[in-house]
XYZ file of C-alpha atoms in Angstrom:
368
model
C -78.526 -71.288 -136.854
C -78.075 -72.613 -133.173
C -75.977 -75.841 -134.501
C -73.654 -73.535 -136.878
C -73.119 -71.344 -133.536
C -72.229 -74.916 -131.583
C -69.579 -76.134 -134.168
C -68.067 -72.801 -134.156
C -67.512 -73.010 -130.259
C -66.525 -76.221 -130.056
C -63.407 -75.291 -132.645
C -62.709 -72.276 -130.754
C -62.233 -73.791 -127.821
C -60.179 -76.900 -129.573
C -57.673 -74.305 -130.786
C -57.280 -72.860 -127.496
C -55.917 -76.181 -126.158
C -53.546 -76.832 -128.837
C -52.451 -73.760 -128.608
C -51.739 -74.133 -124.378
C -50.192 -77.516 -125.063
C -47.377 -76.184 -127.969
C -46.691 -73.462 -125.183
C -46.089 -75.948 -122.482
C -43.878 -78.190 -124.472
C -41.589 -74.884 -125.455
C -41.331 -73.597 -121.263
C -40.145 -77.559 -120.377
C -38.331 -79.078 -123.911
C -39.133 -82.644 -124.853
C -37.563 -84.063 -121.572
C -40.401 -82.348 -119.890
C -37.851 -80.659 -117.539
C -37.746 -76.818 -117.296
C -35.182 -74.819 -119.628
C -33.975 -71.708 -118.224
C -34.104 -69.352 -121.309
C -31.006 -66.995 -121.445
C -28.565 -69.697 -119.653
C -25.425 -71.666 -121.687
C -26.671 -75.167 -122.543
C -24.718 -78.075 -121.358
C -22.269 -80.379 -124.295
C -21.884 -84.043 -123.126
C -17.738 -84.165 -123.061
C -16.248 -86.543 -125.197
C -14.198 -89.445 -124.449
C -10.361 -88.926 -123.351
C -9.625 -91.132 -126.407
C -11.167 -89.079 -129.039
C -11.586 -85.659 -130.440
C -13.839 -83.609 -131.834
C -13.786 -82.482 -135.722
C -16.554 -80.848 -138.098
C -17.519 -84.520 -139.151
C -18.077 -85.509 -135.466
C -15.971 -87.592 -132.781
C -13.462 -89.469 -134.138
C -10.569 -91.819 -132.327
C -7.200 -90.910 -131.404
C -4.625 -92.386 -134.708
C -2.804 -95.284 -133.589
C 0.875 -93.452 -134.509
C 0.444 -90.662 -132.256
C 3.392 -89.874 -129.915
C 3.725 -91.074 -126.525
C 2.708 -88.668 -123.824
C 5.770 -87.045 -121.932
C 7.139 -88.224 -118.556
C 5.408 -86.161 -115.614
C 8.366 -84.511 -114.328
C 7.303 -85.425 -110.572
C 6.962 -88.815 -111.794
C 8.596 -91.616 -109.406
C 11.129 -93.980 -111.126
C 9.264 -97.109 -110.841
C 11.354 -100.569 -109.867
C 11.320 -103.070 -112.641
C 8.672 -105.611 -112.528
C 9.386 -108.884 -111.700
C 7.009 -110.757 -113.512
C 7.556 -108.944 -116.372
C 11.156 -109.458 -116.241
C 11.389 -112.971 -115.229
C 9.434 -113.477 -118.801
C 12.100 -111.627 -120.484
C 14.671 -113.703 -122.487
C 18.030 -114.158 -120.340
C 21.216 -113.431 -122.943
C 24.649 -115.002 -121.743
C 27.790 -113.275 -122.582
C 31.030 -115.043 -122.271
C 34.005 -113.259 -121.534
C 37.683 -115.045 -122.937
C 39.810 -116.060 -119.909
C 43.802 -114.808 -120.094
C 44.670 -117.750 -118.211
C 44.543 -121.427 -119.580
C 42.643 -123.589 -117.126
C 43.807 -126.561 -115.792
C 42.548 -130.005 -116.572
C 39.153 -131.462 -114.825
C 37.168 -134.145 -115.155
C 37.581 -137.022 -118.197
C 40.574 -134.398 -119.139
C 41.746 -134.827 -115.695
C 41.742 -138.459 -115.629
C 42.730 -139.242 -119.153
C 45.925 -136.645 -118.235
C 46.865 -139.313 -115.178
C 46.647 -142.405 -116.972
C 48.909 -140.848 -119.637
C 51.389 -140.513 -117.208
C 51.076 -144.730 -116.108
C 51.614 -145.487 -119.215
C 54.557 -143.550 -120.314
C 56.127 -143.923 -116.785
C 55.643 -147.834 -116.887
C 57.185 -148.095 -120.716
C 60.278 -145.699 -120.147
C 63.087 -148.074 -120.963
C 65.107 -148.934 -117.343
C 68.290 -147.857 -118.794
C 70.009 -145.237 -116.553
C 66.556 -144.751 -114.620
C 65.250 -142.305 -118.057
C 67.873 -140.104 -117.042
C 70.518 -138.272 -119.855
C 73.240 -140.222 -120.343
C 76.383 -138.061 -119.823
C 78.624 -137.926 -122.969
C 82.058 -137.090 -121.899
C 83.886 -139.186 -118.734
C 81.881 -139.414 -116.050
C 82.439 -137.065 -112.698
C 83.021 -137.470 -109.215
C 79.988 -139.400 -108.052
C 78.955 -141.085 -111.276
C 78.497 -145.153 -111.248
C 79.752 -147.044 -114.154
C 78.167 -150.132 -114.815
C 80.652 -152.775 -114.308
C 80.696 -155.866 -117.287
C 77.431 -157.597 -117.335
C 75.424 -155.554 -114.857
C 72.055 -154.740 -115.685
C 71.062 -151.692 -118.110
C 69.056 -150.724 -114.892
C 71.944 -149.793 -113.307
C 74.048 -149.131 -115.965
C 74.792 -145.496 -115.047
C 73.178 -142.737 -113.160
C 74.417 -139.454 -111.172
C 73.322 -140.172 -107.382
C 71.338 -136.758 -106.222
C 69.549 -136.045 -110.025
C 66.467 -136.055 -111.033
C 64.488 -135.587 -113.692
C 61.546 -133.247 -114.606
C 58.272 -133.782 -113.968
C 55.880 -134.717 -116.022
C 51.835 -134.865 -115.762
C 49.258 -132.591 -114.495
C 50.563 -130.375 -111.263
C 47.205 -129.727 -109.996
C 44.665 -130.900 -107.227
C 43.930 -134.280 -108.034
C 46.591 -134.370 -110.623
C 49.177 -137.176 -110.672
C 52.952 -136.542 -111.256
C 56.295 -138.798 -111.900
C 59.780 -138.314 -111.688
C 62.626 -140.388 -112.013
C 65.677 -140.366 -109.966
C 68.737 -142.566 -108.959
C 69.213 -144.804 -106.285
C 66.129 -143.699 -104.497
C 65.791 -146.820 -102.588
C 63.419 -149.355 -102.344
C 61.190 -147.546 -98.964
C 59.321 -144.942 -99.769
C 60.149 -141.443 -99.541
C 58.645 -137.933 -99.879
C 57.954 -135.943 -102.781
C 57.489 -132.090 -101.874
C 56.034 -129.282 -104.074
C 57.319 -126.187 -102.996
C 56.082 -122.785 -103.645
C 53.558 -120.350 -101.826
C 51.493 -122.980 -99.558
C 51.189 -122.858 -95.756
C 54.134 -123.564 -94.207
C 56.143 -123.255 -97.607
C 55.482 -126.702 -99.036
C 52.651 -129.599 -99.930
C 53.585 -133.376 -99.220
C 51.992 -135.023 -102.575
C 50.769 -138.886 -101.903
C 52.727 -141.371 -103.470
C 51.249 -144.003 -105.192
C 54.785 -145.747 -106.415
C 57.987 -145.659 -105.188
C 61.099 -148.079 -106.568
C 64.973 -147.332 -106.818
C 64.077 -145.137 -110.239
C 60.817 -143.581 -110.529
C 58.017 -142.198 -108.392
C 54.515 -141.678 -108.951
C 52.608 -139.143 -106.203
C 49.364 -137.025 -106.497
C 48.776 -133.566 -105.944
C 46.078 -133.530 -102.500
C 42.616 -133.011 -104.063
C 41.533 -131.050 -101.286
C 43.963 -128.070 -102.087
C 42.700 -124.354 -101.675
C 43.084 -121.685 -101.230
C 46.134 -121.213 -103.076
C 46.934 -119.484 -106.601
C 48.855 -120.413 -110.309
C 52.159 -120.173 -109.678
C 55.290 -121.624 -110.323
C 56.868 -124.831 -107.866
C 60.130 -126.593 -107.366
C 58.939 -130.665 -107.061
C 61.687 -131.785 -104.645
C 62.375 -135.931 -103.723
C 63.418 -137.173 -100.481
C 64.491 -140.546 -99.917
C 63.613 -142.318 -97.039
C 67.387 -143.135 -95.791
C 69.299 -139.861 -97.356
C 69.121 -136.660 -98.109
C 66.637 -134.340 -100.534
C 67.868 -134.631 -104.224
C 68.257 -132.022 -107.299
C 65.152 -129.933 -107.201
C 63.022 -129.425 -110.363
C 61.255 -126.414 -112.053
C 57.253 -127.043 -112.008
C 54.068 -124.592 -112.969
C 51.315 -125.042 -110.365
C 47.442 -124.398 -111.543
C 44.875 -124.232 -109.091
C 41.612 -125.275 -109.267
C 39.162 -123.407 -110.531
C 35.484 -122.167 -109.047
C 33.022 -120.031 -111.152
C 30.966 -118.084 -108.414
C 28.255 -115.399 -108.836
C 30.632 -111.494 -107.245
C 29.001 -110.530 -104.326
C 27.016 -106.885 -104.725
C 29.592 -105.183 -102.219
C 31.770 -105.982 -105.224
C 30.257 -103.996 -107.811
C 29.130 -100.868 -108.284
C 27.761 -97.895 -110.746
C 30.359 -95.316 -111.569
C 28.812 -93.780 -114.388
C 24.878 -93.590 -115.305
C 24.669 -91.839 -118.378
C 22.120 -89.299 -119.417
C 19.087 -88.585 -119.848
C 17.495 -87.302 -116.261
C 15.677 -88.851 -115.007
C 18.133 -91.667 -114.675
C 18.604 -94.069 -112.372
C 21.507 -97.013 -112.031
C 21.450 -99.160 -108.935
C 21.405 -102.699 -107.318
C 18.186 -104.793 -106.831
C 17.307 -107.661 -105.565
C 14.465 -109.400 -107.992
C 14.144 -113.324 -108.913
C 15.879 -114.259 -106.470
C 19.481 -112.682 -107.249
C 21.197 -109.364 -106.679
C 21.005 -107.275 -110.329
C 22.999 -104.366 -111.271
C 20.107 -102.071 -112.633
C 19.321 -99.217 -115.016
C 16.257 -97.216 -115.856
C 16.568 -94.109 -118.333
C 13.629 -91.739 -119.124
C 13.258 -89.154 -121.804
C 10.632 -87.102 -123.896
C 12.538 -88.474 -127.274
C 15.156 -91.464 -128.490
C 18.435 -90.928 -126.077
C 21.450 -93.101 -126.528
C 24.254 -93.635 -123.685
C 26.773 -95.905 -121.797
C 26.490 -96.953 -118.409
C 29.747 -98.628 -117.042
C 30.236 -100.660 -113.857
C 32.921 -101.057 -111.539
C 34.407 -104.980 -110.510
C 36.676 -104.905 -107.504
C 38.728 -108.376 -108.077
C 41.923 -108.678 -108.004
C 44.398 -110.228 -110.743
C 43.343 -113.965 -109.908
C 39.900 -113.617 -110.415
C 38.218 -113.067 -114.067
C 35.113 -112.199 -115.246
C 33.556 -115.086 -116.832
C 30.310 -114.149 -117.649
C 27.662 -111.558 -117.676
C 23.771 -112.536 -117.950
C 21.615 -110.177 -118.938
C 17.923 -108.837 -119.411
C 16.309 -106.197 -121.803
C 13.248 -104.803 -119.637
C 12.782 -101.419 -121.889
C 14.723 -100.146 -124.899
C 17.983 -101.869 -126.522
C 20.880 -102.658 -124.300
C 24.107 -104.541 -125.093
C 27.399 -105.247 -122.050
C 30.163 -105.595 -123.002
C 33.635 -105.982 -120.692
C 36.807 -104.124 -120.247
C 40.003 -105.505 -120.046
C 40.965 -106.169 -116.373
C 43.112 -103.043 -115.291
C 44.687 -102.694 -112.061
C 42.498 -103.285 -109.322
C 39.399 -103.836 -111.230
C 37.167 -104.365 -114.353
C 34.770 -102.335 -115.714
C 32.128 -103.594 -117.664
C 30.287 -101.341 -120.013
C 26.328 -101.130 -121.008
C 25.281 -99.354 -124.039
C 21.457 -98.520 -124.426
C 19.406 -96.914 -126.625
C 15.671 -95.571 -125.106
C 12.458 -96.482 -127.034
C 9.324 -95.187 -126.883
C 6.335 -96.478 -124.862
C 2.806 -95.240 -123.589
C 4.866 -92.560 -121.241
C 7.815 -91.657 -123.157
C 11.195 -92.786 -124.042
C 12.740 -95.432 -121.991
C 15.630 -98.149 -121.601
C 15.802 -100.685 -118.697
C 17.793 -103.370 -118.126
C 19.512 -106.329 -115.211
C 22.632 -107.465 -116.121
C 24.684 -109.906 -112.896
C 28.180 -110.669 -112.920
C 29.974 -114.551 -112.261
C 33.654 -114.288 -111.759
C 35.864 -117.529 -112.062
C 39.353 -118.229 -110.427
C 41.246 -120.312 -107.618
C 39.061 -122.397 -105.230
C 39.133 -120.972 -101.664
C 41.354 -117.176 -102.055
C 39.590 -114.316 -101.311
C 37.839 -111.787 -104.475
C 40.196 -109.181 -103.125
C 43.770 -111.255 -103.310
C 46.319 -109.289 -104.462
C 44.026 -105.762 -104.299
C 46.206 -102.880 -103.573
């Protein structure tokens, strides 16, 4: 009887300790901290790149659209590094003007003009023949003179031929220039109204100068080549087109300038300076595709042309495009089309302008 009383008290009192321990666990949770009964309970958030659905978190789809443009958001400048990796596109603009020999074209021009000026037959100096009686002042050739003399008008020249340009070499023929060597003048627009060319060859006949190859600072334009003996007077002028050299330079930024940035705002159309150059520049920002044209101004006057633009895509499409020269400037125009990105719609883009014309006169010449 006593042990049956003993097991019963020993599973009495085992029953009261589970029965403490089950209420413990329920006041502090499995964490063993405290729960306060009554109060919300606490979600861990989920991840900015997911969301939450009845079959748990799941990731953001790779098409969704690109978040809008704060609008307090600064317009960023381009990125240099980024940019200098971009691909550099070279447009070349057709020149109105034909340019003048240079180089193996240059040379292969002047010893043309040896040649033909050393196989002219002597006859009359390569001057016309006159076909009626002669006039006052003509020589005929007396019976068994030489054809060298056989008849020429004293005073006439005759047109002249090769390359009228610095560096370029030019012969004319005449009659009874003497055998000392003279002067032959190219007169036009040049300081002081006239350039001496160097001669090279001088007889009775025919004379072979160069153009200086130092000339600048002068434009195209048309001469009068003019011969002065040594012992006499200057002879018949002749009719001559003058072509300066040419220098392809990169316009100066106080050249150029934005006159239009096109929509969207924010918008943005400016000069920089990045890799080492001065960039016309456009940023365009939008919450969906935009399209526009930007166009930039070119302050040259007429004897300067655009000869090329280079150009970088940073953002979006973009495409220049030139103008034909008007007036007192050139407008070249950029059309862009905004794609999207992590922050919107955007287009970005550097485009530079190199102008080409006479060596040594000003951008501005002939500006109104």
């Amino acid at each position: 009887m006593k042990t049956l009383k003993l097991v019963l008290a020993r599973r009495a009192t085992a029953v009261a300790l589970a029965c403490a321990a089950s209420l413990a666990t329920a006041q502090t949770g499995p964490t063993g901290r405290a729960i306060a009964w009554g109060a919300t309970a606490s979600v861990p958030a989920a991840s900015p790149s997911a969301i939450r659905s009845p079959m748990g978190v799941q990731p953001l789809q790779s098409g969704a659209a690109p978040k809008a443009t704060p609008a307090n958001a600064r317009i960023a400048r381009p990125d240099a590094a980024v940019l200098a990796k971009a691909p550099l596109k070279v447009i070349r603009v057709p020149g109105s003007r034909a340019a003048p020999p240079t180089g193996a074209a240059l040379a292969a021009a002047n010893a043309q003009v040896l040649a033909e000026a050393h196989a002219a037959p002597a006859r009359s100096g390569g001057l016309p023949m006159p076909k009626s009686r002669p006039m006052v002042g003509e020589r005929i050739a007396v019976t068994g003179a030489a054809d060298a003399a056989a008849m020429c008008i004293p005073g006439s020249t005759s047109a002249p031929k090769g390359a009228i340009t610095p560096g370029g070499r030019v012969s004319m023929r005449g009659c009874e220039l003497g055998s000392r060597r003279g002067e032959m003048r190219m007169l036009g627009q040049f300081p002081g109204g006239m350039v001496k060319l160097t001669i090279e060859e001088w007889t009775p006949q025919l004379v072979i100068a160069s153009v200086p190859a130092e000339l600048r600072g002068v434009v195209d334009q048309d001469v009068r080549i003019q011969l002065v003996p040594a012992a006499g007077s200057a002879m018949k002028e002749q009719s001559g087109r003058f072509q300066a050299r040419r220098e392809t330079v990169e316009l100066p930024d106080s050249l150029f300038a934005n006159v239009n940035c096109a929509h969207p705002q924010p918008s943005e159309c400016k000069q920089e300076t990045l890799l080492g150059a001065r960039w016309a520049w456009a940023w365009h920002s939008g919450s969906d595709s935009q399209r526009g044209s930007d166009e930039w101004r070119l302050s040259v006057g007429r004897a300067w042309e655009l000869e090329r633009i280079e150009h970088r895509i940073g953002l979006g499409l973009s495409e220049p495009r030139a103008q034909p020269h008007g007036g007192n400037q050139q407008i070249v125009s950029v059309d862009w089309v905004s794609r999207p990105d992590e922050w919107g719609y955007h287009a970005q883009y550097l485009i530079r302008f190199f102008v080409t014309g006479p060596a040594g006169v000003p951008f501005t010449a002939g500006l109104n």
